[in-house]
Every structure is written in structure tokens, then in C-alpha cells.
Coordinates of N, CA and C in Angstrom, one line a residue:
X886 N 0.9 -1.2 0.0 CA 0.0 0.0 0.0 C 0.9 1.2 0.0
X887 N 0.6 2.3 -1.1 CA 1.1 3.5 -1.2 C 0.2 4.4 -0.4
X888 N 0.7 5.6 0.4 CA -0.6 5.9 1.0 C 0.0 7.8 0.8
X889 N -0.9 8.7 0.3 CA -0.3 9.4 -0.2 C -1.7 10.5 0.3
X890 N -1.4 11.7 0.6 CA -2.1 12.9 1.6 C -2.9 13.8 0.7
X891 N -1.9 14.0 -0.5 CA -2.5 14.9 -1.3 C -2.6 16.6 -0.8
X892 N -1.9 16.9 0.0 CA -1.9 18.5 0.5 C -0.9 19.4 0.1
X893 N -0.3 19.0 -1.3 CA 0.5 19.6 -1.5 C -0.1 21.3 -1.9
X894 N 0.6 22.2 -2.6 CA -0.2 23.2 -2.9 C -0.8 22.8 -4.9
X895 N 0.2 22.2 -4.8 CA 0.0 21.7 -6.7 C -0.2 20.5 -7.0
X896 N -1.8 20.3 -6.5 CA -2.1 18.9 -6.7 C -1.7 18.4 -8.0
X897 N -1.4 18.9 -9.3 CA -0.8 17.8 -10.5 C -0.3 17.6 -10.6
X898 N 1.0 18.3 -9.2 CA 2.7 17.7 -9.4 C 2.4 16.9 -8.4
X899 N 1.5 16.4 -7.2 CA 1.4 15.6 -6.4 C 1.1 14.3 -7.1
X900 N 0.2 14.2 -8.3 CA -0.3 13.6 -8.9 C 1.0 12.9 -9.8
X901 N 1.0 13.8 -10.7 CA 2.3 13.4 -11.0 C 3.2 12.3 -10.7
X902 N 3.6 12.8 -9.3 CA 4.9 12.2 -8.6 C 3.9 11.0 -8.3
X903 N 2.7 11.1 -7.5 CA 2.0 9.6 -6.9 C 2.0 8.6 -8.3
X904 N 1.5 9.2 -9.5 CA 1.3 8.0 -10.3 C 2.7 7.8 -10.9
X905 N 3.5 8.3 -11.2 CA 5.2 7.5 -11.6 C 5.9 6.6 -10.3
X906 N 5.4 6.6 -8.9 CA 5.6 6.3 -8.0 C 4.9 4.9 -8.5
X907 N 3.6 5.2 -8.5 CA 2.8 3.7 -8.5 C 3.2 2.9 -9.6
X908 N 3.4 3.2 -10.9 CA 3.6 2.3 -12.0 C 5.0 1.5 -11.7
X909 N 6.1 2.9 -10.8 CA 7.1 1.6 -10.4 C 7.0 0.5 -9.5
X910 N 5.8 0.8 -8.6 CA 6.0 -0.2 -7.5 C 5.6 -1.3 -8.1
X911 N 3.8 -0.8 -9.0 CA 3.5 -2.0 -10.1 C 4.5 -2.7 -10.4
X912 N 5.5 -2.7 -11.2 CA 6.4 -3.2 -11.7 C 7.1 -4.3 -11.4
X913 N 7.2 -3.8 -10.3 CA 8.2 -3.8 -9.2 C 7.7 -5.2 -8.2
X914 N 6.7 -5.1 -7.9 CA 5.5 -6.0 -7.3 C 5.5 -7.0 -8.4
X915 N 4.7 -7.1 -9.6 CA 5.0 -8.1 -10.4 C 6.1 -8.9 -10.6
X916 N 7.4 -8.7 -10.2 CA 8.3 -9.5 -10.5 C 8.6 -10.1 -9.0
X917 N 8.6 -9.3 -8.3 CA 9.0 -9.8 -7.1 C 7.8 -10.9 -6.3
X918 N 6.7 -10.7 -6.3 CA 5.4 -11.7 -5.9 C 3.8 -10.5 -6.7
X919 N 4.3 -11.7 -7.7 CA 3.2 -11.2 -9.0 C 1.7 -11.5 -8.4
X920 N 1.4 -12.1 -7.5 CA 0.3 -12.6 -6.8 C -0.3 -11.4 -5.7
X921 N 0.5 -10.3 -5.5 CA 0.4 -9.2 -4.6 C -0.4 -8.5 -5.2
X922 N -1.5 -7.5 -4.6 CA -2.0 -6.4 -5.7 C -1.5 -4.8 -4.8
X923 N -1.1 -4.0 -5.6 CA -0.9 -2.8 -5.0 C -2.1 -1.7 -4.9
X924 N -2.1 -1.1 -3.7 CA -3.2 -0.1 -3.7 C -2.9 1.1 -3.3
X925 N -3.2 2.9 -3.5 CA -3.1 3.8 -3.2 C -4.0 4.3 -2.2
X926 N -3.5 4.3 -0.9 CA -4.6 4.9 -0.3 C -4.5 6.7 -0.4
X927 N -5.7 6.7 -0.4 CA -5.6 8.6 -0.6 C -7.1 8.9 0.4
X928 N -6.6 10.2 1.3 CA -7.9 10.3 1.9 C -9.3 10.9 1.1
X929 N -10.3 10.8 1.5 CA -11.5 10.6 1.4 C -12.4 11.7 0.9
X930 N -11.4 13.0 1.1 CA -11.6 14.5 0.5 C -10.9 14.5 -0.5
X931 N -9.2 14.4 -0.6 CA -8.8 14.4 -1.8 C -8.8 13.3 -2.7
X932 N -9.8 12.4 -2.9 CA -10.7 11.8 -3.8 C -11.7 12.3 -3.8
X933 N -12.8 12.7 -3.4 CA -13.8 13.5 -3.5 C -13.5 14.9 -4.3
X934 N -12.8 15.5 -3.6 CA -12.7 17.0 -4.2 C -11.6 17.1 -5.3
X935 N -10.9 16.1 -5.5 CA -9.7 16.3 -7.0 C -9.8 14.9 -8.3
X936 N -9.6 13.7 -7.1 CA -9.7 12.4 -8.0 C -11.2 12.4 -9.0
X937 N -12.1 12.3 -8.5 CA -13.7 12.7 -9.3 C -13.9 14.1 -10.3
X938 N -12.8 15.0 -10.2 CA -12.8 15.8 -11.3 C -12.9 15.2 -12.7
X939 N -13.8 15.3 -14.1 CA -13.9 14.6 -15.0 C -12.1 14.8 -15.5
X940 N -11.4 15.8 -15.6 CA -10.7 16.0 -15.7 C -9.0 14.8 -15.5
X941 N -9.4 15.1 -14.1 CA -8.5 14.1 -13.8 C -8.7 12.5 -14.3
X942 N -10.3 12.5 -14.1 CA -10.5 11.1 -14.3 C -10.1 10.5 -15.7
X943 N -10.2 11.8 -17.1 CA -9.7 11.2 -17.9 C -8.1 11.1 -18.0
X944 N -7.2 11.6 -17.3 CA -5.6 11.3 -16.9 C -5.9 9.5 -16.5
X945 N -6.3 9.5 -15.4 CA -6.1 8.4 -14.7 C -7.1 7.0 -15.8
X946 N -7.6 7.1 -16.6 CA -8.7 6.5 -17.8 C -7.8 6.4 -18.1
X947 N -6.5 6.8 -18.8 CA -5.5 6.6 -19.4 C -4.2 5.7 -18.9
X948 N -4.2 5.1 -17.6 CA -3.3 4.4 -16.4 C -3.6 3.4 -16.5
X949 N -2.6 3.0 -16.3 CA -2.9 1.2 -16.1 C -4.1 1.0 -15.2
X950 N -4.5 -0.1 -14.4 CA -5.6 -0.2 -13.8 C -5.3 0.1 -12.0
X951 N -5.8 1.6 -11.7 CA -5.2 1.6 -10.2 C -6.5 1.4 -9.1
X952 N -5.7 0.6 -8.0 CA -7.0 -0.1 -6.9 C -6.4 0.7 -6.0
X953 N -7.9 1.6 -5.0 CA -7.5 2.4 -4.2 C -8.5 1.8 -2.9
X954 N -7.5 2.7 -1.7 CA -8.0 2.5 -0.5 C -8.3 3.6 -0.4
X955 N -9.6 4.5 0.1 CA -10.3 5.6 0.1 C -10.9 5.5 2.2
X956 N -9.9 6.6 2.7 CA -9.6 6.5 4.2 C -9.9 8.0 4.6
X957 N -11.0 7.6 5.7 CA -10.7 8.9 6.5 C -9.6 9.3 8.1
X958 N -9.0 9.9 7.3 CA -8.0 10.3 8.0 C -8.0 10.7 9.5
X959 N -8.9 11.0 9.9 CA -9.3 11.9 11.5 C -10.0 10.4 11.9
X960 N -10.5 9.7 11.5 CA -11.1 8.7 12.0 C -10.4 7.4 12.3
X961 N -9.5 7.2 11.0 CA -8.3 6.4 11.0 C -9.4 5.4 10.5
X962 N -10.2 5.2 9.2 CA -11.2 4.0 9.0 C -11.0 4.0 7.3
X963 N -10.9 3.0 6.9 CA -11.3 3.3 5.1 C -12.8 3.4 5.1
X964 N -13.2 3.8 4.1 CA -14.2 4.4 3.4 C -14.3 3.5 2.0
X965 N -13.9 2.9 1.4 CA -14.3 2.4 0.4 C -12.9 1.7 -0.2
X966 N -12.8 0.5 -0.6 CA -12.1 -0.1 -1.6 C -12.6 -0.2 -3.2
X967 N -11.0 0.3 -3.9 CA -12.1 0.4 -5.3 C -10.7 -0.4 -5.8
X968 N -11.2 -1.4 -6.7 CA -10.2 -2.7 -7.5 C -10.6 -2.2 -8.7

């Protein structure tokens, strides 16, 4: 699990960096125990208020296939798994 805050001031460069981050661990994960699946957890606002932008969504429509943990942070609980 990558687990990433999203409070940068330039969410695209945060984005950025999170998705070249994930495609290596992808990689990375597949060779080492291909049986593993990787997930991004991101909290629960910044999937709501940035990831659900149509915008973004078609960046990430263009990504390999990414499975997220969707967590609220002040509570310390996930909110949703998406495969």
C-alpha cells in the first residue's frame, strides 16, 4: 500500500509524482510476488474534491488499472475499496 495525503499546494505535481511512484512499484511488485496487488490509499476529501474531477478522471482512464483504499484520515477507517 502506497498511502499518499495529497496536501500539496500543486495537486498535479502531487499527482504526477504519486502516479510514476505507483507504476514503479507496479512493476516492481509483479516481479518480485506477482500474486500481490498494490493499492493507493488517498484520503477521502482528496478523492472527492480532486480524483472525481472529470478531468483528472480522464488522466487516470489513461493508467494502467489503479486499486484504491479511500480512508478517512481523523477517524483512521477506510471508506471504500475500489479494485
Amino acid at each position: 500500500m502506497e498511502i499518499k495525503v495529497f496536501n500539496s499546494p500543486s495537486l498535479i505535481s502531487e499527482l504526477e509524482k504519486t502516479l510514476g511512484q505507483y507504476n514503479i512499484y507496479v512493476s516492481l511488485i509483479k516481479r518480485i510476488n506477482p500474486e500481490h496487488k498494490l493499492y493507493l490509499a488517498i484520503p477521502e476529501a482528496a478523492y472527492q474534491d480532486f480524483f472525481l474531477k472529470p478531468a483528472i478522471q480522464d488522466i487516470l482512464s489513461d493508467q494502467q488499472q489503479i486499486n484504491y483504499i479511500i480512508f478517512d484520515p481523523i477517524l483512521e477507517v477506510i471508506v471504500q475499496w475500489i479494485s
